[in-house]
């Protein structure tokens, strides 16, 4: 099951970092994707910086406009709402639906060729097929 967190404003780097860290602490979250406007690659932009998620540094390349999450069960939505209430005081909407692809496509086969079979299944659906995967996605492993 997928959910979309749609904040009523674009999120700053600090708010994005806080929200993602809080959401990552939840049990039952399989994967997350942040989407938004691409940030220019200049040093002058305060939102184009490295954020830390679960102790791992991630280069924030977008101004977060929405967060897509794949979750295991519907009960997690209430926990997500509690975190969003604390982190997003300006408001947000949560939608349930299908937002993240779950399987490989013909486009993936064409783009990645033979190496498509070596890619972990959790990578598919996280990024634009036209982009270089190494530049657009970061996998953060949960500590067991």
CSV table of N, CA and C in Angstrom, one decimal:
chain,number,residue,atom,x,y,z
A,1,UNK,N,0.8,-1.2,0.0
A,1,UNK,CA,0.0,0.0,0.0
A,1,UNK,C,0.9,1.2,0.0
A,2,UNK,N,0.5,2.2,-0.8
A,2,UNK,CA,1.3,3.5,-0.9
A,2,UNK,C,0.5,4.6,-0.3
A,3,UNK,N,1.2,5.6,0.3
A,3,UNK,CA,0.5,6.8,0.7
A,3,UNK,C,1.3,8.0,0.2
A,4,UNK,N,0.7,9.1,0.1
A,4,UNK,CA,1.3,10.4,-0.4
A,4,UNK,C,1.1,11.4,0.7
A,5,UNK,N,2.2,12.0,1.2
A,5,UNK,CA,2.1,13.1,2.1
A,5,UNK,C,2.3,14.4,1.3
A,6,UNK,N,1.3,15.2,1.2
A,6,UNK,CA,1.3,16.4,0.4
A,6,UNK,C,1.2,17.6,1.3
A,7,UNK,N,2.4,18.2,1.7
A,7,UNK,CA,2.4,19.4,2.5
A,7,UNK,C,1.8,20.6,1.8
A,8,UNK,N,1.2,21.5,2.6
A,8,UNK,CA,0.6,22.7,2.0
A,8,UNK,C,1.6,23.7,1.6
A,9,UNK,N,2.9,23.5,1.9
A,9,UNK,CA,4.0,24.4,1.5
A,9,UNK,C,5.2,23.5,1.0
A,10,UNK,N,6.1,24.0,0.2
A,10,UNK,CA,7.3,23.3,0.0
A,10,UNK,C,8.1,23.3,1.2
A,11,UNK,N,8.9,22.2,1.5
A,11,UNK,CA,9.6,22.0,2.7
A,11,UNK,C,11.0,22.5,2.6
A,12,UNK,N,11.5,23.1,3.7
A,12,UNK,CA,12.9,23.5,3.7
A,12,UNK,C,13.8,22.3,3.9
A,13,UNK,N,15.1,22.4,3.8
A,13,UNK,CA,16.0,21.3,4.0
A,13,UNK,C,15.9,20.8,5.4
A,14,UNK,N,15.8,21.7,6.4
A,14,UNK,CA,15.7,21.3,7.8
A,14,UNK,C,14.4,20.5,8.1
A,15,UNK,N,13.3,21.0,7.6
A,15,UNK,CA,12.0,20.3,7.8
A,15,UNK,C,12.0,19.0,7.1
A,16,UNK,N,12.6,18.9,5.9
A,16,UNK,CA,12.7,17.6,5.2
A,16,UNK,C,13.5,16.6,6.0
A,17,UNK,N,14.6,17.1,6.5
A,17,UNK,CA,15.5,16.2,7.3
A,17,UNK,C,14.8,15.7,8.5
A,18,UNK,N,14.1,16.6,9.2
A,18,UNK,CA,13.4,16.2,10.4
A,18,UNK,C,12.2,15.2,10.1
A,19,UNK,N,11.4,15.5,9.1
A,19,UNK,CA,10.3,14.7,8.7
A,19,UNK,C,10.8,13.3,8.3
A,20,UNK,N,11.8,13.2,7.4
A,20,UNK,CA,12.3,11.9,7.0
A,20,UNK,C,12.9,11.1,8.1
A,21,UNK,N,13.6,11.7,9.0
A,21,UNK,CA,14.2,10.9,10.1
A,21,UNK,C,13.1,10.4,11.0
A,22,UNK,N,12.0,11.2,11.3
A,22,UNK,CA,10.9,10.8,12.1
A,22,UNK,C,10.2,9.6,11.4
A,23,UNK,N,9.9,9.7,10.1
A,23,UNK,CA,9.2,8.7,9.4
A,23,UNK,C,10.0,7.4,9.3
A,24,UNK,N,11.3,7.5,9.2
A,24,UNK,CA,12.2,6.3,9.1
A,24,UNK,C,12.1,5.5,10.4
A,25,UNK,N,11.8,6.1,11.5
A,25,UNK,CA,11.7,5.4,12.8
A,25,UNK,C,10.5,4.5,12.9
A,26,UNK,N,9.6,4.6,12.0
A,26,UNK,CA,8.3,3.8,12.1
A,26,UNK,C,8.6,2.4,11.6
A,27,UNK,N,8.0,1.4,12.2
A,27,UNK,CA,8.1,0.1,11.8
A,27,UNK,C,7.0,-0.1,10.7
A,28,UNK,N,7.3,-0.8,9.6
A,28,UNK,CA,6.4,-1.1,8.6
A,28,UNK,C,6.5,-0.1,7.4
A,29,UNK,N,7.5,0.7,7.4
A,29,UNK,CA,7.7,1.6,6.2
A,29,UNK,C,8.7,0.8,5.3
A,30,UNK,N,8.3,0.5,4.1
A,30,UNK,CA,9.2,-0.3,3.2
A,30,UNK,C,10.2,0.7,2.5
A,31,UNK,N,9.7,1.8,1.9
A,31,UNK,CA,10.6,2.7,1.2
A,31,UNK,C,9.8,4.0,1.1
A,32,UNK,N,10.6,5.1,0.8
A,32,UNK,CA,10.1,6.4,0.7
A,32,UNK,C,10.8,7.1,-0.5
A,33,UNK,N,10.1,8.0,-1.1
A,33,UNK,CA,10.6,8.9,-2.2
A,33,UNK,C,10.1,10.3,-1.9
A,34,UNK,N,11.1,11.2,-2.1
A,34,UNK,CA,10.7,12.6,-2.0
A,34,UNK,C,10.7,13.2,-3.4
A,35,UNK,N,9.7,14.0,-3.7
A,35,UNK,CA,9.6,14.7,-5.0
A,35,UNK,C,9.4,16.2,-4.8
A,36,UNK,N,9.9,16.9,-5.8
A,36,UNK,CA,9.7,18.3,-5.7
A,36,UNK,C,10.5,19.0,-6.8
A,37,UNK,N,10.5,20.3,-6.7
A,37,UNK,CA,11.3,21.1,-7.7
A,37,UNK,C,12.8,20.9,-7.6
A,38,UNK,N,13.4,20.7,-8.7
A,38,UNK,CA,14.9,20.5,-8.7
A,38,UNK,C,15.6,21.8,-8.2
A,39,UNK,N,16.6,21.6,-7.3
A,39,UNK,CA,17.3,22.8,-6.9
A,39,UNK,C,18.5,23.1,-7.7
A,40,UNK,N,18.8,24.3,-8.0
A,40,UNK,CA,20.0,24.7,-8.8
A,40,UNK,C,21.3,24.2,-8.1
A,41,UNK,N,22.3,23.8,-8.9
A,41,UNK,CA,23.5,23.3,-8.4
A,41,UNK,C,24.5,24.4,-8.0
A,42,UNK,N,24.0,25.4,-7.3
A,42,UNK,CA,24.9,26.5,-6.9
A,42,UNK,C,25.1,26.5,-5.4
A,43,UNK,N,26.1,27.0,-4.9
A,43,UNK,CA,26.4,27.0,-3.4
A,43,UNK,C,25.6,28.0,-2.7
A,44,UNK,N,25.0,29.0,-3.4
A,44,UNK,CA,24.2,30.1,-2.8
A,44,UNK,C,22.9,29.6,-2.3
A,45,UNK,N,22.4,28.5,-2.7
A,45,UNK,CA,21.0,28.0,-2.3
A,45,UNK,C,21.1,27.3,-1.0
A,46,UNK,N,20.5,27.8,0.1
A,46,UNK,CA,20.6,27.2,1.4
A,46,UNK,C,19.9,25.8,1.5
A,47,UNK,N,19.0,25.5,0.6
A,47,UNK,CA,18.3,24.2,0.6
A,47,UNK,C,19.1,23.1,-0.2
A,48,UNK,N,20.0,23.5,-1.0
A,48,UNK,CA,20.8,22.6,-1.7
A,48,UNK,C,22.0,22.2,-0.8
A,49,UNK,N,21.8,21.2,0.1
A,49,UNK,CA,22.9,20.8,1.0
A,49,UNK,C,22.7,19.3,1.3
A,50,UNK,N,23.7,18.9,2.1
A,50,UNK,CA,23.7,17.5,2.5
A,50,UNK,C,22.9,17.4,3.8
A,51,UNK,N,21.9,16.5,3.9
A,51,UNK,CA,21.1,16.2,5.1
A,51,UNK,C,21.5,14.8,5.6
A,52,UNK,N,21.2,14.6,6.8
A,52,UNK,CA,21.6,13.3,7.4
A,52,UNK,C,20.3,12.5,7.8
A,53,UNK,N,20.1,11.4,7.2
A,53,UNK,CA,19.0,10.5,7.4
A,53,UNK,C,19.5,9.2,8.0
A,54,UNK,N,19.1,8.9,9.2
A,54,UNK,CA,19.6,7.6,9.9
A,54,UNK,C,21.1,7.5,9.9
A,55,UNK,N,21.7,8.7,10.1
A,55,UNK,CA,23.2,8.7,10.2
A,55,UNK,C,23.9,8.7,8.8
A,56,UNK,N,23.2,8.6,7.7
A,56,UNK,CA,23.8,8.6,6.4
A,56,UNK,C,23.6,9.9,5.7
A,57,UNK,N,24.6,10.5,5.1
A,57,UNK,CA,24.5,11.7,4.5
A,57,UNK,C,23.9,11.6,3.1
A,58,UNK,N,23.0,12.5,2.8
A,58,UNK,CA,22.3,12.4,1.5
A,58,UNK,C,22.3,13.9,0.9
A,59,UNK,N,22.6,14.0,-0.4
A,59,UNK,CA,22.6,15.3,-1.0
A,59,UNK,C,21.2,15.6,-1.4
A,60,UNK,N,20.6,16.6,-0.8
A,60,UNK,CA,19.2,17.0,-1.1
A,60,UNK,C,19.2,17.8,-2.4
A,61,UNK,N,18.6,17.3,-3.4
A,61,UNK,CA,18.6,17.9,-4.7
A,61,UNK,C,17.3,18.5,-5.1
A,62,UNK,N,16.2,18.4,-4.3
A,62,UNK,CA,14.9,18.9,-4.6
A,62,UNK,C,14.4,19.7,-3.4
A,63,UNK,N,13.5,20.6,-3.7
A,63,UNK,CA,12.7,21.3,-2.7
A,63,UNK,C,11.5,20.5,-2.5
A,64,UNK,N,11.4,19.8,-1.4
A,64,UNK,CA,10.4,18.7,-1.2
A,64,UNK,C,9.0,19.3,-1.3
A,65,UNK,N,8.2,18.7,-2.2
A,65,UNK,CA,6.8,19.1,-2.4
A,65,UNK,C,5.9,18.0,-2.0
A,66,UNK,N,6.4,16.7,-2.0
A,66,UNK,CA,5.6,15.6,-1.5
A,66,UNK,C,6.5,14.4,-1.2
A,67,UNK,N,6.0,13.6,-0.3
A,67,UNK,CA,6.7,12.4,0.2
A,67,UNK,C,5.8,11.2,-0.1
A,68,UNK,N,6.3,10.3,-0.9
A,68,UNK,CA,5.6,9.0,-1.2
A,68,UNK,C,6.2,7.9,-0.4
A,69,UNK,N,5.3,7.1,0.2
A,69,UNK,CA,5.8,6.0,1.1
A,69,UNK,C,5.1,4.7,0.7
A,70,UNK,N,5.8,3.7,0.7
A,70,UNK,CA,5.3,2.3,0.6
A,70,UNK,C,5.2,1.8,2.0
A,71,UNK,N,4.0,1.4,2.5
A,71,UNK,CA,3.9,0.9,3.9
A,71,UNK,C,3.3,-0.5,3.9
A,72,UNK,N,3.5,-1.2,5.0
A,72,UNK,CA,3.0,-2.6,5.0
A,72,UNK,C,1.5,-2.7,5.3
A,73,UNK,N,1.0,-1.8,6.2
A,73,UNK,CA,-0.4,-1.9,6.6
A,73,UNK,C,-1.0,-0.6,6.9
A,74,UNK,N,-2.3,-0.5,6.8
A,74,UNK,CA,-3.0,0.7,6.9
A,74,UNK,C,-2.9,1.4,8.3
A,75,UNK,N,-2.7,0.7,9.3
A,75,UNK,CA,-2.6,1.2,10.7
A,75,UNK,C,-1.4,2.2,10.8
A,76,UNK,N,-0.4,2.1,10.0
A,76,UNK,CA,0.7,3.0,10.0
A,76,UNK,C,0.3,4.4,9.7
A,77,UNK,N,-0.8,4.6,9.0
A,77,UNK,CA,-1.2,6.0,8.6
A,77,UNK,C,-1.4,6.9,9.8
A,78,UNK,N,-2.0,6.3,10.8
A,78,UNK,CA,-2.2,7.1,12.0
A,78,UNK,C,-0.9,7.6,12.7
A,79,UNK,N,0.1,6.8,12.7
A,79,UNK,CA,1.4,7.1,13.2
A,79,UNK,C,2.0,8.2,12.3
A,80,UNK,N,1.8,8.1,11.0
A,80,UNK,CA,2.3,9.1,10.0
A,80,UNK,C,1.7,10.4,10.3
A,81,UNK,N,0.4,10.4,10.5
A,81,UNK,CA,-0.4,11.6,10.8
A,81,UNK,C,0.1,12.3,12.0
A,82,UNK,N,0.5,11.6,13.1
A,82,UNK,CA,1.0,12.1,14.3
A,82,UNK,C,2.3,12.8,14.1
A,83,UNK,N,3.2,12.2,13.3
A,83,UNK,CA,4.5,12.8,12.9
A,83,UNK,C,4.3,14.1,12.1
A,84,UNK,N,3.4,14.0,11.1
A,84,UNK,CA,3.1,15.1,10.3
A,84,UNK,C,2.5,16.3,11.1
A,85,UNK,N,1.6,16.0,12.0
A,85,UNK,CA,1.1,17.1,12.9
A,85,UNK,C,2.2,17.8,13.6
A,86,UNK,N,3.2,17.1,14.1
A,86,UNK,CA,4.3,17.7,14.8
A,86,UNK,C,5.2,18.5,13.9
A,87,UNK,N,5.5,17.9,12.7
A,87,UNK,CA,6.5,18.5,11.9
A,87,UNK,C,6.0,19.5,10.9
A,88,UNK,N,4.7,19.4,10.5
A,88,UNK,CA,4.2,20.2,9.4
A,88,UNK,C,3.0,21.1,10.0
A,89,UNK,N,3.3,22.1,10.8
A,89,UNK,CA,2.2,22.8,11.5
A,89,UNK,C,1.3,23.6,10.5
A,90,UNK,N,1.8,23.8,9.3
A,90,UNK,CA,1.1,24.6,8.3
A,90,UNK,C,0.1,23.8,7.5
A,91,UNK,N,0.0,22.5,7.8
A,91,UNK,CA,-1.0,21.6,7.1
A,91,UNK,C,-0.4,20.7,6.1
A,92,UNK,N,-1.2,19.7,5.8
A,92,UNK,CA,-0.8,18.7,4.8
A,92,UNK,C,-2.0,17.8,4.5
A,93,UNK,N,-1.9,17.1,3.4
A,93,UNK,CA,-3.0,16.1,3.1
A,93,UNK,C,-2.3,14.7,3.0
A,94,UNK,N,-3.0,13.7,3.3
A,94,UNK,CA,-2.5,12.3,3.1
A,94,UNK,C,-3.5,11.6,2.2
A,95,UNK,N,-2.9,11.0,1.1
A,95,UNK,CA,-3.7,10.3,0.1
A,95,UNK,C,-3.3,8.9,0.1
A,96,UNK,N,-4.2,7.9,-0.1
A,96,UNK,CA,-3.9,6.5,-0.2
A,96,UNK,C,-4.1,6.2,-1.7
A,97,UNK,N,-3.1,5.4,-2.3
A,97,UNK,CA,-3.2,5.0,-3.7
A,97,UNK,C,-2.0,4.2,-4.1
A,98,UNK,N,-1.7,4.2,-5.4
A,98,UNK,CA,-0.5,3.6,-5.9
A,98,UNK,C,0.3,4.7,-6.5
A,99,UNK,N,1.5,5.0,-5.9
A,99,UNK,CA,2.3,6.1,-6.3
A,99,UNK,C,3.7,5.6,-6.8
A,100,UNK,N,4.1,4.4,-6.3
A,100,UNK,CA,5.5,3.9,-6.6
A,100,UNK,C,5.4,2.6,-7.4
A,101,UNK,N,6.1,2.6,-8.5
A,101,UNK,CA,6.0,1.3,-9.3
A,101,UNK,C,6.6,0.2,-8.5
A,102,UNK,N,6.1,-1.0,-8.7
A,102,UNK,CA,6.4,-2.2,-7.9
A,102,UNK,C,7.3,-3.2,-8.7
A,103,UNK,N,7.3,-3.0,-10.0
A,103,UNK,CA,8.1,-4.0,-10.8
A,103,UNK,C,8.8,-3.3,-11.9
A,104,UNK,N,9.7,-4.1,-12.5
A,104,UNK,CA,10.5,-3.6,-13.7
A,104,UNK,C,9.6,-3.4,-14.9
A,105,UNK,N,10.0,-2.5,-15.7
A,105,UNK,CA,9.2,-2.2,-16.9
A,105,UNK,C,10.1,-2.4,-18.2
A,106,UNK,N,9.5,-2.3,-19.3
A,106,UNK,CA,10.2,-2.4,-20.6
A,106,UNK,C,11.2,-1.3,-20.7
A,107,UNK,N,10.9,-0.1,-20.2
A,107,UNK,CA,11.8,1.0,-20.2
A,107,UNK,C,13.0,0.8,-19.3
A,108,UNK,N,12.8,0.1,-18.2
A,108,UNK,CA,14.0,-0.3,-17.4
A,108,UNK,C,14.9,-1.2,-18.1
A,109,UNK,N,14.3,-2.2,-18.8
A,109,UNK,CA,15.1,-3.2,-19.6
A,109,UNK,C,15.9,-2.5,-20.6
A,110,UNK,N,15.3,-1.5,-21.3
A,110,UNK,CA,16.0,-0.8,-22.4
A,110,UNK,C,17.1,0.1,-21.8
A,111,UNK,N,16.8,0.8,-20.7
A,111,UNK,CA,17.8,1.7,-20.2
A,111,UNK,C,19.0,1.0,-19.5
A,112,UNK,N,18.7,0.0,-18.7
A,112,UNK,CA,19.8,-0.7,-18.0
A,112,UNK,C,20.4,-1.9,-18.6
A,113,UNK,N,19.7,-2.4,-19.6
A,113,UNK,CA,20.2,-3.6,-20.4
A,113,UNK,C,20.3,-4.8,-19.5
A,114,UNK,N,21.4,-5.6,-19.6
A,114,UNK,CA,21.7,-6.8,-18.9
A,114,UNK,C,21.8,-6.5,-17.4
A,115,UNK,N,22.3,-5.3,-17.0
A,115,UNK,CA,22.5,-5.0,-15.6
A,115,UNK,C,21.1,-4.8,-14.8
A,116,UNK,N,20.0,-4.8,-15.5
A,116,UNK,CA,18.7,-4.7,-14.9
A,116,UNK,C,18.5,-5.8,-13.9
A,117,UNK,N,19.0,-7.0,-14.2
A,117,UNK,CA,18.8,-8.2,-13.4
A,117,UNK,C,19.6,-8.1,-12.1
A,118,UNK,N,20.7,-7.3,-12.1
A,118,UNK,CA,21.5,-7.1,-10.9
A,118,UNK,C,21.0,-6.1,-9.9
A,119,UNK,N,20.0,-5.3,-10.3
A,119,UNK,CA,19.5,-4.2,-9.5
A,119,UNK,C,18.5,-4.8,-8.5
A,120,UNK,N,18.6,-4.2,-7.2
A,120,UNK,CA,17.6,-4.7,-6.2
A,120,UNK,C,16.2,-4.2,-6.6
A,121,UNK,N,15.2,-5.0,-6.3
A,121,UNK,CA,13.9,-4.7,-6.7
A,121,UNK,C,13.4,-3.4,-6.0
A,122,UNK,N,13.9,-3.1,-4.8
A,122,UNK,CA,13.4,-1.9,-4.2
A,122,UNK,C,13.9,-0.6,-4.9
A,123,UNK,N,14.8,-0.7,-5.8
A,123,UNK,CA,15.2,0.5,-6.6
A,123,UNK,C,14.2,0.9,-7.7
A,124,UNK,N,13.4,0.0,-8.2
A,124,UNK,CA,12.5,0.3,-9.3
A,124,UNK,C,11.3,1.1,-8.8
A,125,UNK,N,11.0,2.1,-9.5
A,125,UNK,CA,9.9,3.0,-9.2
A,125,UNK,C,10.3,4.2,-8.3
A,126,UNK,N,11.6,4.3,-8.0
A,126,UNK,CA,12.1,5.4,-7.1
A,126,UNK,C,12.6,6.6,-7.9
A,127,UNK,N,12.8,6.5,-9.2
A,127,UNK,CA,13.5,7.6,-9.9
A,127,UNK,C,13.0,7.6,-11.3
A,128,UNK,N,13.3,8.7,-12.0
A,128,UNK,CA,12.9,8.9,-13.4
A,128,UNK,C,13.8,7.9,-14.2
A,129,UNK,N,13.1,7.2,-15.2
A,129,UNK,CA,13.8,6.3,-16.0
A,129,UNK,C,14.8,7.0,-16.9
A,130,UNK,N,14.7,8.3,-17.2
A,130,UNK,CA,15.6,9.0,-18.1
A,130,UNK,C,16.8,9.5,-17.3
A,131,UNK,N,16.9,9.4,-16.0
A,131,UNK,CA,18.0,10.0,-15.3
A,131,UNK,C,19.0,8.9,-14.9
A,132,UNK,N,20.2,9.3,-14.7
A,132,UNK,CA,21.2,8.4,-14.2
A,132,UNK,C,20.8,7.9,-12.8
A,133,UNK,N,20.7,6.7,-12.5
A,133,UNK,CA,20.3,6.1,-11.3
A,133,UNK,C,21.2,6.6,-10.1
A,134,UNK,N,22.5,6.6,-10.3
A,134,UNK,CA,23.4,7.0,-9.2
A,134,UNK,C,23.3,8.4,-8.8
A,135,UNK,N,22.7,9.3,-9.7
A,135,UNK,CA,22.6,10.7,-9.4
A,135,UNK,C,21.2,11.0,-8.8
A,136,UNK,N,20.2,10.1,-8.9
A,136,UNK,CA,18.9,10.4,-8.5
A,136,UNK,C,18.3,9.7,-7.3
A,137,UNK,N,19.0,8.6,-6.9
A,137,UNK,CA,18.4,7.8,-5.8
A,137,UNK,C,19.5,7.4,-4.8
A,138,UNK,N,19.2,7.4,-3.6
A,138,UNK,CA,20.1,6.9,-2.5
A,138,UNK,C,19.3,5.9,-1.7
A,139,UNK,N,19.9,4.8,-1.5
A,139,UNK,CA,19.3,3.8,-0.6
A,139,UNK,C,19.9,3.9,0.8
A,140,UNK,N,19.0,4.0,1.7
A,140,UNK,CA,19.4,4.1,3.1
A,140,UNK,C,18.8,2.8,3.8
A,141,UNK,N,19.7,2.0,4.2
A,141,UNK,CA,19.3,0.7,4.8
A,141,UNK,C,19.0,0.9,6.3
A,142,UNK,N,17.9,0.4,6.7
A,142,UNK,CA,17.5,0.4,8.1
A,142,UNK,C,18.4,-0.5,8.9
A,143,UNK,N,18.8,-0.1,10.1
A,143,UNK,CA,19.6,-0.9,11.0
A,143,UNK,C,18.7,-1.9,11.7
A,144,UNK,N,19.1,-3.2,11.6
A,144,UNK,CA,18.3,-4.2,12.3
A,144,UNK,C,18.6,-4.4,13.7
